[in-house]
Amino acid sequence: MPETEFATTLVVLDLTGIFVFAVSGALVAVRKNLDLFAALVLGGVTGLGGGFIRDVLIGATPPAALADWRYLLVPIAAGLLTFFFHASIGRLERVITLFDAFGLALFCVTGALKAVDYGLEPLPAALLGMVTGIGGGMIRDVLAGNVPVIFEGVVYATPALVGAAVAVLLDRTDLPLVVVAAAGFSTCLGFRLLALVRGWRAPLPKGPANV
């Protein structure tokens, strides 16, 4: 695939992931009976929050989402669509969950590889890849007054970390970037989908808490 075509494909996939993440954020606002502004805010932070955190931490300022108008337009459109057509969109939650897994896989890889490009070592680069994938959802839950779902046993952050780690480690070889990205993406996506199908949960404390 020519480099320009590959870059265009990445942008399209990136915007698709942002859209799906933003829909999930706006749905939280609707289900808590919040107003349109809240739907736009929660949609925006869910779609863009992880990338903002990553870019600030690695010194890539202004963040990519502020340098390209499409990255702001997409979550706004997703928030408006979700707010006014939430009944129909809510019925597509299984499809949204599937696309969310694709978005997670994409973001963890692109986030990790961007961190490597800015000179980070493998471990912090993999961690930032994970943050890129999960950061927006964590901000969304905090703003909505909820415990972040990744702290409640959902196997979500681990696939992102593993996928990012695969991409970072393979990036140190002579493999083409397309192969590196595809390997990390497939690892995260497969892990996340398997967790969904099999109902895997992270360990939670058993018995009463001693307080």
mmCIF file of C-alpha atoms in Angstrom:
data_model
loop_
_atom_site.group_PDB
_atom_site.id
_atom_site.type_symbol
_atom_site.label_atom_id
_atom_site.label_comp_id
_atom_site.label_asym_id
_atom_site.label_seq_id
_atom_site.Cartn_x
_atom_site.Cartn_y
_atom_site.Cartn_z
ATOM 1 C CA MET A 1 0.000 0.000 0.000
ATOM 2 C CA PRO A 2 1.436 3.438 -0.922
ATOM 3 C CA GLU A 3 2.464 5.578 2.059
ATOM 4 C CA THR A 4 -0.107 8.314 1.342
ATOM 5 C CA GLU A 5 -2.906 5.773 1.023
ATOM 6 C CA PHE A 6 -1.826 4.088 4.270
ATOM 7 C CA ALA A 7 -1.791 7.462 6.067
ATOM 8 C CA THR A 8 -5.272 8.262 4.734
ATOM 9 C CA THR A 9 -6.538 4.880 5.907
ATOM 10 C CA LEU A 10 -5.126 5.498 9.395
ATOM 11 C CA VAL A 11 -6.852 8.888 9.584
ATOM 12 C CA VAL A 12 -10.180 7.356 8.536
ATOM 13 C CA LEU A 13 -9.832 4.565 11.111
ATOM 14 C CA ASP A 14 -8.758 7.096 13.748
ATOM 15 C CA LEU A 15 -11.803 9.279 13.110
ATOM 16 C CA THR A 16 -14.051 6.215 13.131
ATOM 17 C CA GLY A 17 -12.679 5.208 16.520
ATOM 18 C CA ILE A 18 -13.182 8.732 17.849
ATOM 19 C CA PHE A 19 -16.773 8.698 16.586
ATOM 20 C CA VAL A 20 -17.592 5.406 18.300
ATOM 21 C CA PHE A 21 -15.919 6.454 21.554
ATOM 22 C CA ALA A 22 -17.805 9.768 21.434
ATOM 23 C CA VAL A 23 -21.127 7.959 20.937
ATOM 24 C CA SER A 24 -20.459 5.861 24.035
ATOM 25 C CA GLY A 25 -19.684 9.029 26.011
ATOM 26 C CA ALA A 26 -22.801 10.840 24.841
ATOM 27 C CA LEU A 27 -24.928 7.786 25.696
ATOM 28 C CA VAL A 28 -23.727 8.053 29.297
ATOM 29 C CA ALA A 29 -25.001 11.656 29.392
ATOM 30 C CA VAL A 30 -28.373 10.685 27.911
ATOM 31 C CA ARG A 31 -28.848 7.791 30.322
ATOM 32 C CA LYS A 32 -28.118 10.079 33.267
ATOM 33 C CA ASN A 33 -30.735 12.522 31.894
ATOM 34 C CA LEU A 34 -28.163 15.276 31.322
ATOM 35 C CA ASP A 35 -28.519 18.100 28.808
ATOM 36 C CA LEU A 36 -27.146 18.563 25.288
ATOM 37 C CA PHE A 37 -24.025 20.355 26.505
ATOM 38 C CA ALA A 38 -23.205 17.426 28.776
ATOM 39 C CA ALA A 39 -23.646 15.007 25.865
ATOM 40 C CA LEU A 40 -21.205 17.042 23.765
ATOM 41 C CA VAL A 41 -18.687 17.331 26.600
ATOM 42 C CA LEU A 42 -18.781 13.649 27.553
ATOM 43 C CA GLY A 43 -18.677 12.640 23.899
ATOM 44 C CA GLY A 44 -15.710 14.920 23.273
ATOM 45 C CA VAL A 45 -13.629 13.812 26.240
ATOM 46 C CA THR A 46 -14.331 10.142 25.529
ATOM 47 C CA GLY A 47 -13.251 10.425 21.926
ATOM 48 C CA LEU A 48 -10.291 12.760 22.382
ATOM 49 C CA GLY A 49 -9.215 12.518 26.027
ATOM 50 C CA GLY A 50 -6.712 9.691 25.688
ATOM 51 C CA GLY A 51 -4.926 11.350 22.778
ATOM 52 C CA PHE A 52 -4.809 14.668 24.646
ATOM 53 C CA ILE A 53 -3.175 13.039 27.664
ATOM 54 C CA ARG A 54 -0.623 11.249 25.502
ATOM 55 C CA ASP A 55 0.315 14.321 23.469
ATOM 56 C CA VAL A 56 0.744 16.514 26.539
ATOM 57 C CA LEU A 57 2.897 13.915 28.303
ATOM 58 C CA ILE A 58 5.235 13.446 25.330
ATOM 59 C CA GLY A 59 5.381 17.153 24.528
ATOM 60 C CA ALA A 60 3.487 16.939 21.228
ATOM 61 C CA THR A 61 1.750 20.291 21.569
ATOM 62 C CA PRO A 62 -0.673 21.482 20.483
ATOM 63 C CA PRO A 63 -2.375 18.069 20.646
ATOM 64 C CA ALA A 64 -3.209 16.513 17.291
ATOM 65 C CA ALA A 65 -6.920 16.939 17.963
ATOM 66 C CA LEU A 66 -6.478 20.725 17.991
ATOM 67 C CA ALA A 67 -4.352 20.798 14.848
ATOM 68 C CA ASP A 68 -6.960 19.179 12.564
ATOM 69 C CA TRP A 69 -10.559 20.474 12.536
ATOM 70 C CA ARG A 70 -11.903 17.024 11.678
ATOM 71 C CA TYR A 71 -10.869 15.713 15.090
ATOM 72 C CA LEU A 72 -13.149 18.268 16.749
ATOM 73 C CA LEU A 73 -16.016 17.976 14.283
ATOM 74 C CA VAL A 74 -16.365 14.199 14.582
ATOM 75 C CA PRO A 75 -17.116 14.012 18.352
ATOM 76 C CA ILE A 76 -19.465 17.010 18.062
ATOM 77 C CA ALA A 77 -21.385 15.238 15.305
ATOM 78 C CA ALA A 78 -21.433 12.024 17.328
ATOM 79 C CA GLY A 79 -22.725 13.853 20.408
ATOM 80 C CA LEU A 80 -25.517 15.585 18.475
ATOM 81 C CA LEU A 81 -26.522 12.381 16.709
ATOM 82 C CA THR A 82 -26.605 10.435 19.942
ATOM 83 C CA PHE A 83 -28.522 13.098 21.851
ATOM 84 C CA PHE A 84 -31.322 13.447 19.292
ATOM 85 C CA PHE A 85 -31.510 9.805 18.177
ATOM 86 C CA HIS A 86 -30.479 8.033 21.375
ATOM 87 C CA ALA A 87 -33.386 5.576 21.282
ATOM 88 C CA SER A 88 -32.290 4.138 17.942
ATOM 89 C CA ILE A 89 -28.576 4.259 18.747
ATOM 90 C CA GLY A 90 -29.106 2.580 22.111
ATOM 91 C CA ARG A 91 -30.541 -0.454 20.312
ATOM 92 C CA LEU A 92 -27.247 -0.798 18.424
ATOM 93 C CA GLU A 93 -25.201 -1.170 21.602
ATOM 94 C CA ARG A 94 -23.742 -4.538 20.571
ATOM 95 C CA VAL A 95 -22.495 -3.025 17.323
ATOM 96 C CA ILE A 96 -21.083 -0.046 19.243
ATOM 97 C CA THR A 97 -19.302 -2.436 21.613
ATOM 98 C CA LEU A 98 -17.726 -4.191 18.634
ATOM 99 C CA PHE A 99 -16.546 -0.939 17.079
ATOM 100 C CA ASP A 100 -15.342 0.200 20.490
ATOM 101 C CA ALA A 101 -13.023 -2.810 20.535
ATOM 102 C CA PHE A 102 -11.697 -1.786 17.114
ATOM 103 C CA GLY A 103 -11.174 1.759 18.359
ATOM 104 C CA LEU A 104 -9.338 0.543 21.453
ATOM 105 C CA ALA A 105 -7.025 -1.611 19.336
ATOM 106 C CA LEU A 106 -6.303 1.214 16.941
ATOM 107 C CA PHE A 107 -5.678 3.848 19.610
ATOM 108 C CA CYS A 108 -3.385 1.703 21.755
ATOM 109 C CA VAL A 109 -1.159 0.998 18.747
ATOM 110 C CA THR A 110 -1.079 4.504 17.291
ATOM 111 C CA GLY A 111 -0.539 5.952 20.766
ATOM 112 C CA ALA A 112 2.354 3.631 21.536
ATOM 113 C CA LEU A 113 4.064 4.162 18.182
ATOM 114 C CA LYS A 114 3.741 7.926 18.484
ATOM 115 C CA ALA A 115 5.355 7.754 21.934
ATOM 116 C CA VAL A 116 8.229 5.731 20.457
ATOM 117 C CA ASP A 117 8.572 8.313 17.691
ATOM 118 C CA TYR A 118 9.050 10.958 20.396
ATOM 119 C CA GLY A 119 11.922 9.022 21.938
ATOM 120 C CA LEU A 120 10.283 7.032 24.756
ATOM 121 C CA GLU A 121 11.600 3.639 25.788
ATOM 122 C CA PRO A 122 9.434 0.525 25.247
ATOM 123 C CA LEU A 123 7.790 0.321 28.699
ATOM 124 C CA PRO A 124 6.619 3.957 28.979
ATOM 125 C CA ALA A 125 5.638 3.898 25.295
ATOM 126 C CA ALA A 126 3.442 0.836 25.870
ATOM 127 C CA LEU A 127 1.885 2.475 28.937
ATOM 128 C CA LEU A 128 1.091 5.597 26.942
ATOM 129 C CA GLY A 129 -0.448 3.432 24.241
ATOM 130 C CA MET A 130 -2.750 1.976 26.878
ATOM 131 C CA VAL A 131 -3.553 5.461 28.202
ATOM 132 C CA THR A 132 -4.445 6.599 24.689
ATOM 133 C CA GLY A 133 -7.010 3.817 24.489
ATOM 134 C CA ILE A 134 -8.553 4.065 27.964
ATOM 135 C CA GLY A 135 -7.952 7.685 29.028
ATOM 136 C CA GLY A 136 -11.038 9.181 27.432
ATOM 137 C CA GLY A 137 -13.377 6.656 29.017
ATOM 138 C CA MET A 138 -11.868 7.247 32.442
ATOM 139 C CA ILE A 139 -12.369 11.015 32.157
ATOM 140 C CA ARG A 140 -15.933 10.427 30.973
ATOM 141 C CA ASP A 141 -16.791 8.278 33.984
ATOM 142 C CA VAL A 142 -15.241 10.708 36.470
ATOM 143 C CA LEU A 143 -17.130 13.675 34.972
ATOM 144 C CA ALA A 144 -20.354 11.650 35.027
ATOM 145 C CA GLY A 145 -19.860 10.791 38.706
ATOM 146 C CA ASN A 146 -19.190 7.095 38.106
ATOM 147 C CA VAL A 147 -16.370 4.762 39.072
ATOM 148 C CA PRO A 148 -14.384 4.184 35.850
ATOM 149 C CA VAL A 149 -15.625 0.932 34.335
ATOM 150 C CA ILE A 150 -12.072 -0.368 33.934
ATOM 151 C CA PHE A 151 -11.863 -0.480 37.755
ATOM 152 C CA GLU A 152 -14.934 -2.707 38.040
ATOM 153 C CA GLY A 153 -13.552 -5.918 36.612
ATOM 154 C CA VAL A 154 -13.938 -5.195 32.902
ATOM 155 C CA VAL A 155 -11.047 -6.655 30.883
ATOM 156 C CA TYR A 156 -10.316 -3.526 28.864
ATOM 157 C CA ALA A 157 -7.033 -1.940 29.875
ATOM 158 C CA THR A 158 -5.077 -5.211 29.747
ATOM 159 C CA PRO A 159 -5.756 -5.884 26.027
ATOM 160 C CA ALA A 160 -4.731 -2.293 25.285
ATOM 161 C CA LEU A 161 -1.469 -2.693 27.201
ATOM 162 C CA VAL A 162 -0.663 -6.041 25.579
ATOM 163 C CA GLY A 163 -1.436 -4.761 22.085
ATOM 164 C CA ALA A 164 0.668 -1.646 22.650
ATOM 165 C CA ALA A 165 3.538 -3.737 24.007
ATOM 166 C CA VAL A 166 3.494 -5.986 20.933
ATOM 167 C CA ALA A 167 3.630 -2.960 18.636
ATOM 168 C CA VAL A 168 6.458 -1.339 20.596
ATOM 169 C CA LEU A 169 8.582 -4.496 20.704
ATOM 170 C CA LEU A 170 8.093 -5.290 17.019
ATOM 171 C CA ASP A 171 8.916 -1.692 16.157
ATOM 172 C CA ARG A 172 12.466 -2.414 17.350
ATOM 173 C CA THR A 173 12.848 -5.006 14.577
ATOM 174 C CA ASP A 174 13.210 -4.443 10.848
ATOM 175 C CA LEU A 175 9.584 -5.294 10.121
ATOM 176 C CA PRO A 176 7.560 -2.810 8.028
ATOM 177 C CA LEU A 177 5.406 -0.360 9.984
ATOM 178 C CA VAL A 178 2.242 -1.864 8.496
ATOM 179 C CA VAL A 179 3.143 -5.288 9.891
ATOM 180 C CA VAL A 180 4.047 -3.843 13.288
ATOM 181 C CA ALA A 181 0.780 -1.916 13.543
ATOM 182 C CA ALA A 182 -1.285 -4.863 12.306
ATOM 183 C CA ALA A 183 0.274 -7.223 14.862
ATOM 184 C CA GLY A 184 -0.412 -4.901 17.790
ATOM 185 C CA PHE A 185 -3.905 -4.127 16.523
ATOM 186 C CA SER A 186 -4.799 -7.802 16.055
ATOM 187 C CA THR A 187 -3.441 -8.742 19.478
ATOM 188 C CA CYS A 188 -5.491 -6.116 21.302
ATOM 189 C CA LEU A 189 -8.625 -6.723 19.252
ATOM 190 C CA GLY A 190 -8.469 -10.500 19.609
ATOM 191 C CA PHE A 191 -7.854 -10.257 23.365
ATOM 192 C CA ARG A 192 -10.734 -7.813 23.872
ATOM 193 C CA LEU A 193 -13.222 -9.759 21.724
ATOM 194 C CA LEU A 194 -12.285 -13.020 23.441
ATOM 195 C CA ALA A 195 -12.866 -11.378 26.817
ATOM 196 C CA LEU A 196 -16.301 -10.206 25.643
ATOM 197 C CA VAL A 197 -17.324 -13.585 24.222
ATOM 198 C CA ARG A 198 -16.101 -15.600 27.201
ATOM 199 C CA GLY A 199 -17.214 -13.066 29.808
ATOM 200 C CA TRP A 200 -13.765 -12.716 31.346
ATOM 201 C CA ARG A 201 -13.536 -10.438 34.359
ATOM 202 C CA ALA A 202 -10.547 -9.098 36.258
ATOM 203 C CA PRO A 203 -10.213 -10.378 39.860
ATOM 204 C CA LEU A 204 -12.238 -8.475 42.459
ATOM 205 C CA PRO A 205 -11.878 -8.634 46.257
ATOM 206 C CA LYS A 206 -13.882 -11.363 47.958
ATOM 207 C CA GLY A 207 -15.653 -11.072 51.270
ATOM 208 C CA PRO A 208 -16.438 -7.927 53.269
ATOM 209 C CA ALA A 209 -13.984 -5.048 53.141
ATOM 210 C CA ASN A 210 -12.243 -4.222 56.435
ATOM 211 C CA VAL A 211 -12.697 -0.493 57.024
#
